[in-house]
Short mmCIF file of C-alpha atoms and ligand atoms in Angstrom, two decimals:
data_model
loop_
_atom_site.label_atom_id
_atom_site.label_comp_id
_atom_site.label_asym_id
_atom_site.label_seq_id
_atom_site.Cartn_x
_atom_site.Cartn_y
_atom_site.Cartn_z
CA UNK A 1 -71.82 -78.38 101.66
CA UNK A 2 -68.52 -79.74 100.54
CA UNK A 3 -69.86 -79.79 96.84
CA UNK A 4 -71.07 -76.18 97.52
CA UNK A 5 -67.34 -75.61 98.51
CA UNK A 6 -65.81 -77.21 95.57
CA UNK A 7 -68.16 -75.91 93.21
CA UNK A 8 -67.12 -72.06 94.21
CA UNK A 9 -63.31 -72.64 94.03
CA UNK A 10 -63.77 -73.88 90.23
CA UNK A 11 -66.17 -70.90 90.12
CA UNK A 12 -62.80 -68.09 91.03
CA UNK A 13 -60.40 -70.55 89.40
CA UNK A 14 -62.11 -69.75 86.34
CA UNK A 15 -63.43 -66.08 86.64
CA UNK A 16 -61.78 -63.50 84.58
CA UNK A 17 -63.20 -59.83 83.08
CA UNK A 18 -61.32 -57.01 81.82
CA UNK A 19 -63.92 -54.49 83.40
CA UNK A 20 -62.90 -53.29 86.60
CA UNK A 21 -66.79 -52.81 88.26
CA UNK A 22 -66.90 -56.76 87.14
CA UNK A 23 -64.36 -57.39 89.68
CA UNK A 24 -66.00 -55.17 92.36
CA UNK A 25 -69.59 -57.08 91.74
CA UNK A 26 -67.29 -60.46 91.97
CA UNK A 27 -65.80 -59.52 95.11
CA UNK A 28 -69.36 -58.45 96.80
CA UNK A 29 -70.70 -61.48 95.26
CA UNK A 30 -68.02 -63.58 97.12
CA UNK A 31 -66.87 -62.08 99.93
CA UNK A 32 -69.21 -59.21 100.52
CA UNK A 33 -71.83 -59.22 103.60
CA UNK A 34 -74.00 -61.40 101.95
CA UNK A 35 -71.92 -63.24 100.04
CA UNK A 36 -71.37 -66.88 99.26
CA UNK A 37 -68.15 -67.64 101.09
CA UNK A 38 -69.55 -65.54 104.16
CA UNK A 39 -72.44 -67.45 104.10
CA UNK A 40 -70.61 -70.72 104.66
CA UNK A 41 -67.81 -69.24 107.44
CA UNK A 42 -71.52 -68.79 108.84
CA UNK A 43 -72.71 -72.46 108.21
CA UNK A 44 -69.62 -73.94 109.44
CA UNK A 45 -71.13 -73.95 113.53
CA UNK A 46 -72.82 -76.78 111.96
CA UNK A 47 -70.91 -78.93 110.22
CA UNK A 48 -69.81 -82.21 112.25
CA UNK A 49 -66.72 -82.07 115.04
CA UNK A 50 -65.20 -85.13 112.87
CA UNK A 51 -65.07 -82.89 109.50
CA UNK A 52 -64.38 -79.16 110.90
CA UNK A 53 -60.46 -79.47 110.24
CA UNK A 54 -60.85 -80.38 106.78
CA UNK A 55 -63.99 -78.62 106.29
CA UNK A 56 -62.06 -75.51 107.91
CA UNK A 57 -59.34 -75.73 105.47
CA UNK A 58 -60.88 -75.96 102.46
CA UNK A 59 -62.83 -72.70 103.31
CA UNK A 60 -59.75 -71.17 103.97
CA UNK A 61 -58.41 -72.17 100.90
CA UNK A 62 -61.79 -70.78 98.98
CA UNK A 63 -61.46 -67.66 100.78
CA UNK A 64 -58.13 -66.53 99.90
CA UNK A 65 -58.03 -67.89 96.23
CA UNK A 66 -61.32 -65.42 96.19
CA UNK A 67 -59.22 -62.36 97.88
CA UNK A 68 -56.23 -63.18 95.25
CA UNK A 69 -58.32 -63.69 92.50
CA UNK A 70 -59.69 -60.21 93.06
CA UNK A 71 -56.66 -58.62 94.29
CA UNK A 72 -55.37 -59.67 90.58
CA UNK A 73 -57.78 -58.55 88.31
CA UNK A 74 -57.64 -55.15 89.98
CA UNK A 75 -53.88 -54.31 89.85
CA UNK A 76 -53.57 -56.07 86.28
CA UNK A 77 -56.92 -53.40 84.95
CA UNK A 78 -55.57 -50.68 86.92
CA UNK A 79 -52.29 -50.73 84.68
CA UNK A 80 -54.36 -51.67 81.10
CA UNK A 81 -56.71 -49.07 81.72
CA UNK A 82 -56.45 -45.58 79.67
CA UNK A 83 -59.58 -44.37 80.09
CA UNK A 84 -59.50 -42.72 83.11
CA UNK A 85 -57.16 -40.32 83.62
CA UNK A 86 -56.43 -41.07 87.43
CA UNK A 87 -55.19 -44.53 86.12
CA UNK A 88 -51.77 -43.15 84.84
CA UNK A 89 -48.96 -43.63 86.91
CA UNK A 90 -47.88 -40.27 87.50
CA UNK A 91 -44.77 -41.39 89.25
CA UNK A 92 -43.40 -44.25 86.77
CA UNK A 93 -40.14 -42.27 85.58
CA UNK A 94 -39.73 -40.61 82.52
CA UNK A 95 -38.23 -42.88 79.16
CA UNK A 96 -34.82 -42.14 78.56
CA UNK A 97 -34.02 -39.78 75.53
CA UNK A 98 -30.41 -39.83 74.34
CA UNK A 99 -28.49 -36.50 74.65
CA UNK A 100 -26.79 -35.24 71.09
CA UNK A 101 -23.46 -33.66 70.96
CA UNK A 102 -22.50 -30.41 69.30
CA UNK A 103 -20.71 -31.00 66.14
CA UNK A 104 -16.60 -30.75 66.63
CA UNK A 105 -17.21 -27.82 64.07
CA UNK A 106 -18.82 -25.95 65.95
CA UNK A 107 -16.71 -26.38 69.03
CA UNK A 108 -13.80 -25.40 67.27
CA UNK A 109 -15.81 -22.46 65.29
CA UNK A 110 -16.53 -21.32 68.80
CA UNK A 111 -13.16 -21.07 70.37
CA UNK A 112 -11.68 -19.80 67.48
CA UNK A 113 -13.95 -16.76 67.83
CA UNK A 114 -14.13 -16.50 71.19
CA UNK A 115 -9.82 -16.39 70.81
CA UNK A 116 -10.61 -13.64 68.65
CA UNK A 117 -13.44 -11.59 70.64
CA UNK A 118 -11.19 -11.21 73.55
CA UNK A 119 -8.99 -9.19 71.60
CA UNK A 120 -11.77 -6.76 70.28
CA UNK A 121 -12.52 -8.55 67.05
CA UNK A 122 -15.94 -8.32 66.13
CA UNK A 123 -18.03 -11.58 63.92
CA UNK A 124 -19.34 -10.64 60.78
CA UNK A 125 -21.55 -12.88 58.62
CA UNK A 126 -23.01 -12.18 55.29
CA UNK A 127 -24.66 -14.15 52.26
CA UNK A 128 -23.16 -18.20 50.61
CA UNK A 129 -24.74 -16.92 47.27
CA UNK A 130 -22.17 -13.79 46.47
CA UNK A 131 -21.84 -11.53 42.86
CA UNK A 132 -18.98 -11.84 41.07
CA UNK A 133 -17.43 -7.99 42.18
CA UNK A 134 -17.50 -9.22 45.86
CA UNK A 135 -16.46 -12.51 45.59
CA UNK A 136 -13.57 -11.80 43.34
CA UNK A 137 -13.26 -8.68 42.00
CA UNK A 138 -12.72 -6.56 44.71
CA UNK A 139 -10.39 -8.97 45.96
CA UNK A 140 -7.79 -7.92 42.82
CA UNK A 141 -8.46 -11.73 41.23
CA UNK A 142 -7.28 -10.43 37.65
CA UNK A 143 -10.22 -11.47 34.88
CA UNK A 144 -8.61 -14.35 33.71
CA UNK A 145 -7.74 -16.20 37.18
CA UNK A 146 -7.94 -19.73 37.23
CA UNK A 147 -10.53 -19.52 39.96
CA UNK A 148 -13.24 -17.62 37.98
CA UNK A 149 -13.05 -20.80 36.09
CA UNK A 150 -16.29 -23.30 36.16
CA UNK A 151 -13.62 -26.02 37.18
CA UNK A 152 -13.06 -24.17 40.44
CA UNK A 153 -16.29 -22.14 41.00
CA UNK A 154 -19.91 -23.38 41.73
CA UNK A 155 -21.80 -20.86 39.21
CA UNK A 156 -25.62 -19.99 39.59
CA UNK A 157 -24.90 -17.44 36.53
CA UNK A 158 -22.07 -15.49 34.88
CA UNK A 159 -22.41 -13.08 37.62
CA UNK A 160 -23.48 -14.93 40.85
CA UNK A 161 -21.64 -17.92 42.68
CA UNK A 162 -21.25 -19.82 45.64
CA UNK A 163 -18.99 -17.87 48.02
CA UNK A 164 -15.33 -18.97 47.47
CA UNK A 165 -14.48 -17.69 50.47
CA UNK A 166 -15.14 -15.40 53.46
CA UNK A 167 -13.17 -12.69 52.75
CA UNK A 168 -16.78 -11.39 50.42
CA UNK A 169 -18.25 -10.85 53.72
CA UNK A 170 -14.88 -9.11 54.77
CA UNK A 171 -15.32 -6.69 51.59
CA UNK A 172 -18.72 -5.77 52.81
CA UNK A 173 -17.61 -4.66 56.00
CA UNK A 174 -14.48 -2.20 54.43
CA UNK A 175 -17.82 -1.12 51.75
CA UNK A 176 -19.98 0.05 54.92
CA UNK A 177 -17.90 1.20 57.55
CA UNK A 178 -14.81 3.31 58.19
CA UNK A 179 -11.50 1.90 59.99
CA UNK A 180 -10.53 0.85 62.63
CA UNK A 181 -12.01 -2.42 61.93
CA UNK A 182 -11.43 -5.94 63.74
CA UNK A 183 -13.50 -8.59 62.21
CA UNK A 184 -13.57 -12.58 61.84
CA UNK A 185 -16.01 -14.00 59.26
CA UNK A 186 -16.89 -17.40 60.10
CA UNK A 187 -19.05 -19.08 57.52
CA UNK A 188 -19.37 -22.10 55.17
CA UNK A 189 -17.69 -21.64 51.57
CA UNK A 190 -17.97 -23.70 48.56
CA UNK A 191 -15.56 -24.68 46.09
CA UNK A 192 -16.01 -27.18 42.98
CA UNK A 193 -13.61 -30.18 43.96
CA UNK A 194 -13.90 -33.77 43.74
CA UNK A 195 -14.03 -35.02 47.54
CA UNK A 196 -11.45 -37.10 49.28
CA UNK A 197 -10.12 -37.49 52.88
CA UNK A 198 -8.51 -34.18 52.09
CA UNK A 199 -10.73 -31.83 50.00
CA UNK A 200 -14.94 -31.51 50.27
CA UNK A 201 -17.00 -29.63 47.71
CA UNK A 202 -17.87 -27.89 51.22
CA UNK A 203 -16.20 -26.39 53.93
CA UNK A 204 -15.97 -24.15 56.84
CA UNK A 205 -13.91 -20.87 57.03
CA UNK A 206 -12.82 -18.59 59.43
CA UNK A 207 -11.36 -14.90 58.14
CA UNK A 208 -9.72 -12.54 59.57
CA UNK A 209 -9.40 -8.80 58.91
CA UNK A 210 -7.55 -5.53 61.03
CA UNK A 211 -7.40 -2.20 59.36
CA UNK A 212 -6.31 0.70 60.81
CA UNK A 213 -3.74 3.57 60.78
CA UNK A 214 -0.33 2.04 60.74
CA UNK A 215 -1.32 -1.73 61.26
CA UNK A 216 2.62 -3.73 60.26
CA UNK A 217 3.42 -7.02 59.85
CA UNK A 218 4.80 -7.26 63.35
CA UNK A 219 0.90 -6.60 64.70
CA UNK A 220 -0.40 -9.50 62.04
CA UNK A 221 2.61 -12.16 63.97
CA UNK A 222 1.70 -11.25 67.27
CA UNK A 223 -1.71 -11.39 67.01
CA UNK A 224 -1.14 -15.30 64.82
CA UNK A 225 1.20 -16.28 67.68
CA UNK A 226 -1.35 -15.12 69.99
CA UNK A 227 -3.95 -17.36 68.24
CA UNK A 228 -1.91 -20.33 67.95
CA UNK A 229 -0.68 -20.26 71.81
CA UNK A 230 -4.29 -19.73 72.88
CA UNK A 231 -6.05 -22.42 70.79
CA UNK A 232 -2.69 -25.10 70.47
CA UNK A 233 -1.14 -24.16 74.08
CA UNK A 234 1.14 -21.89 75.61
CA UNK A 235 4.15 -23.39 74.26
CA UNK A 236 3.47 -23.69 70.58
CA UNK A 237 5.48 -21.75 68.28
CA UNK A 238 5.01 -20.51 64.70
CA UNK A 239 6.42 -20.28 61.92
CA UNK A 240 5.94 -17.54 58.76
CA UNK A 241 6.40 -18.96 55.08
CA UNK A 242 6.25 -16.94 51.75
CA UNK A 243 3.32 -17.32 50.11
CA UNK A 244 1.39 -15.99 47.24
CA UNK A 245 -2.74 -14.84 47.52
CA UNK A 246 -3.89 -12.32 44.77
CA UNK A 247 -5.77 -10.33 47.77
CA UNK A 248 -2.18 -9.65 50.09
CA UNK A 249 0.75 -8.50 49.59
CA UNK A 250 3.02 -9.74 51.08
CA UNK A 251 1.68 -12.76 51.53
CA UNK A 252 2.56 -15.75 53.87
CA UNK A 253 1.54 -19.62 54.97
CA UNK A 254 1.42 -20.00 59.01
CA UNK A 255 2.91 -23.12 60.37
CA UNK A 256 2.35 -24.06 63.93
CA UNK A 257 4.84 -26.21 65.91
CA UNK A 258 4.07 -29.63 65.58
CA UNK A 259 1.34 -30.98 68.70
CA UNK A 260 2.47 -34.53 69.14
CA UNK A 261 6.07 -34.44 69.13
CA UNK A 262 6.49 -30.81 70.11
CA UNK A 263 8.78 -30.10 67.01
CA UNK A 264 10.99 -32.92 67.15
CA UNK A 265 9.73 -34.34 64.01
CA UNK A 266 6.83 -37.64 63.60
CA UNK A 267 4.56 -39.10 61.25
CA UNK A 268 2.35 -36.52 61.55
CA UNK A 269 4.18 -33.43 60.72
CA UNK A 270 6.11 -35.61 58.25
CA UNK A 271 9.52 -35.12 60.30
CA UNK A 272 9.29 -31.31 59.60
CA UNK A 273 8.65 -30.62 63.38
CA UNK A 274 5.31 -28.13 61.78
CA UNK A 275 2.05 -28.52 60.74
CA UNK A 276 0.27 -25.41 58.46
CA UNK A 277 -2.83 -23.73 59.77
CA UNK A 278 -3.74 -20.74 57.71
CA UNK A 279 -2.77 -18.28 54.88
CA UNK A 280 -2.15 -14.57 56.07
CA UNK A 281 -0.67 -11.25 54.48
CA UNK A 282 -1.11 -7.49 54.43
CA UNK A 283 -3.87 -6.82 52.55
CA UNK A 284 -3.49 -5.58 48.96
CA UNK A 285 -3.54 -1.85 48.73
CA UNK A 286 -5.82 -2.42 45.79
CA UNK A 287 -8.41 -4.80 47.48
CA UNK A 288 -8.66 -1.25 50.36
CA UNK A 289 -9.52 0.90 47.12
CA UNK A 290 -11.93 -1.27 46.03
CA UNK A 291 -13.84 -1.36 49.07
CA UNK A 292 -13.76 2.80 49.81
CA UNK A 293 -10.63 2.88 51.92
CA UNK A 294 -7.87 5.16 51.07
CA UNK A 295 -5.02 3.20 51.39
CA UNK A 296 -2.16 5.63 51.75
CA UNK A 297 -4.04 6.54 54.95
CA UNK A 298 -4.58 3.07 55.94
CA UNK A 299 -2.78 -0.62 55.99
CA UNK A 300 -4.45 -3.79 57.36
CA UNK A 301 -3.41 -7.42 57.69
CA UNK A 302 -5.96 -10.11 56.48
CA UNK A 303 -5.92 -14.09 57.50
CA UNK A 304 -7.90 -16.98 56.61
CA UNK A 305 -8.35 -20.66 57.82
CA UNK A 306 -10.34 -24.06 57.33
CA UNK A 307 -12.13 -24.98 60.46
CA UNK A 308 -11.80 -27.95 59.33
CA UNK A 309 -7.97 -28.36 59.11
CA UNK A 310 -7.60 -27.09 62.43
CA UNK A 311 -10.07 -29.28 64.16
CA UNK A 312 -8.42 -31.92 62.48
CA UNK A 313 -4.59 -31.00 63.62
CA UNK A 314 -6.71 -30.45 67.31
CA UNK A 315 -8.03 -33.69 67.95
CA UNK A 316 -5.86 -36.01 65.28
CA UNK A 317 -8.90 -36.82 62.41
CA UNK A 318 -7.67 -37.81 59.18
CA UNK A 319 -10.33 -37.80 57.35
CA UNK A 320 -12.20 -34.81 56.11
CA UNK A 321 -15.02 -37.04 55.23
CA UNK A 322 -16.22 -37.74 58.99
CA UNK A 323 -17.30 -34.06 59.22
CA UNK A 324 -20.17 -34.37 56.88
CA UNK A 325 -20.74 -38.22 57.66
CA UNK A 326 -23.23 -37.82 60.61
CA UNK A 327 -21.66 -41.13 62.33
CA UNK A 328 -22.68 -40.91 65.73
CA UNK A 329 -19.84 -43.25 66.39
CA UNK A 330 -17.76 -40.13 65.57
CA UNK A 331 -20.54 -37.12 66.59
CA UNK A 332 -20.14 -38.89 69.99
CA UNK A 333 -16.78 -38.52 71.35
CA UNK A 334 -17.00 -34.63 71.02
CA UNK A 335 -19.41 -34.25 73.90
CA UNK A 336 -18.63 -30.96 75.31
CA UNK A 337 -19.18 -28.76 77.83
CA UNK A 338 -20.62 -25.87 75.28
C1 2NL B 1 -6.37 -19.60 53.21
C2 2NL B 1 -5.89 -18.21 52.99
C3 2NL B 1 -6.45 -15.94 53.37
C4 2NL B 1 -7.19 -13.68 53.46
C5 2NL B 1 -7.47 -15.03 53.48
C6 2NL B 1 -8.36 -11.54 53.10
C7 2NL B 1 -9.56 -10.90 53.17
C8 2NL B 1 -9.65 -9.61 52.70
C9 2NL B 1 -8.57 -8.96 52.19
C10 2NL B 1 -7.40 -9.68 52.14
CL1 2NL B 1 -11.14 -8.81 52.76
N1 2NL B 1 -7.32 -10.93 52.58
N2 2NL B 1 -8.27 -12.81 53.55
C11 2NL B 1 -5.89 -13.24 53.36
C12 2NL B 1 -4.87 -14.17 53.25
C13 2NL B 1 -5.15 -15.54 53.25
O1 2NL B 1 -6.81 -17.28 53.41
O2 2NL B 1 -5.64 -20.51 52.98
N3 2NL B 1 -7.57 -19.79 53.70
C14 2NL B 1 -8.14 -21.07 53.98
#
């Protein structure tokens, strides 16, 4: 009987299966009704008084490997086994997928039109490939300006380009609609440049245009201060330059007051105390003609800036290049909210 014993341990030491009813037949072969290790608990009455303790223990021992044994096989099959759909662990929880971040562009794209749209500007958007009339033309560039050159232009043919600049979208909205009109153009524009930390081949515009019966000067610096408090703080100042653009007239540069040292003067505002944003000016009485506005009825003021020159003044990047890198060691830190 102790062979019988001995011989049955090896026997579960040694059983393994990867089917599941294998197990089950195992089990009922072992420890079932009728099974070998019940039939010895039953034998046991008869085994000697001398032997029962050791006899006892080592069908103790027999029975629980078998209970283990089984125990093991199930839970291990229960977690390999796909093909029955009541298998899955329902509950296990879901793998972990790594949230992206909205590009700083398009943060700063958003509150600079959102600045905008809360006092009555509408967004206008309109095609990258642009004709020659709308690009330039109607935006008084004389025939022979330096920016109708190949150098400066990305040409599809002598008549179609790569937008420049915004202000084509601008010219569609004088072309189709009658003033007042409040719009900003945000959009991507191209320009033919080698690319450093401070120029890309591509970059991002905002453009601003207000026409209307007796718009001045004094509306286009309240509404820039306006801007510059809103998106720089209530305490910035700015300041007006004289500038030249072919499309206003007169024309001006818009400085803000410097962010880091309030003014005083730093390393980043070159000890000037100001830092320049944007181009602005009351658009060319010309540039209204061209588009179907009459312009002794009607003045407007105009203004255009790089998103990317503001977003880099906003959060202290000085290099253009990180905007079109795709780093996520950059992409990262501008985790926001929108
Ligand atoms: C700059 C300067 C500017 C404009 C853009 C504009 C548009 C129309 C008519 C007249 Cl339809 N002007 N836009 C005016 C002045 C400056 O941009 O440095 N941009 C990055």
């Amino acid at each position: 009987m102790l062979e019988k014993v001995e011989s049955l341990l090896k026997e579960v030491e040694g059983f393994t299966t990867s089917d599941l009813k294998a197990v089950e037949e195992f089990r009922i072969k072992m420890l079932g009704k009728k099974g070998a290790v019940t039939a010895l608990m039953g034998e046991f009455r008869n085994v000697p008084n001398e032997q029962k303790k050791m006899f006892g223990q080592k069908l103790n021992l027999l029975k629980s490997a078998a209970q283990e044994k089984v125990n093991l096989l199930k839970e291990e099959l229960s977690h390999t086994s796909t093909s029955a759909g009541e298998k899955l662990d329902l509950t296990r929880p879901a793998e972990f997928t790594p949230l992206g971040a909205r590009h700083p562009l398009s943060v700063v794209r958003k509150e600079i039109l959102d600045i905008f749209s809360r006092i009555g500007f509408s967004i206008s958007e309109g095609p990258e490939i642009e004709d020659d009339f709308h690009n330039f033309t109607a935006l008084n560039f004389p025939p022979e300006h330096p920016a109708r050159d190949m150098q400066d232009t990305f040409f599809i043919d002598e008549e179609i380009a790569l937008r420049t600049h915004t202000s084509s979208v601008q010219v569609r909205v004088m072309e189709n609609s009658t003033p007042p009109i409040r719009t900003v153009s945000p959009g991507r524009v191209f320009r033919n440049e080698a690319i450093s930390a401070r120029a890309h081949c591509i970059f991002h515009q905002v453009e601003g245009l207000y026409i209307d019966k007796g718009v001045s000067f004094a509306d286009l610096k309240q509404t820039l201060l306006y801007f510059a408090q809103e998106m720089f703080g209530e305490k910035t100042e700015i300041r007006l330059r004289p500038s030249y653009f072919p499309f206003t007239e007169p024309s001006a540069e818009v400085d803000v007051s410097c962010q880091i040292c309030n003014g005083k003067g730093c390393n980043v505002c070159k000890h000037t105390g100001f830092l320049e944003i944007m181009g602005c000016g009351m658009v060319d009485p010309n540039v209204l003609e061209n588009c179907g506005i009459d312009s002794n009825v009607y003045s407007g003021f105009a203004f255009g800036m790089g998103i990317e020159r503001i977003t880099m003044l906003k959060y202290q990047i000085n290099d253009l290049r990180h905007f079109f890198e795709n780093d996520l060691r950059f992409l990262n830190q501008f985790k926001s909210a929108y």
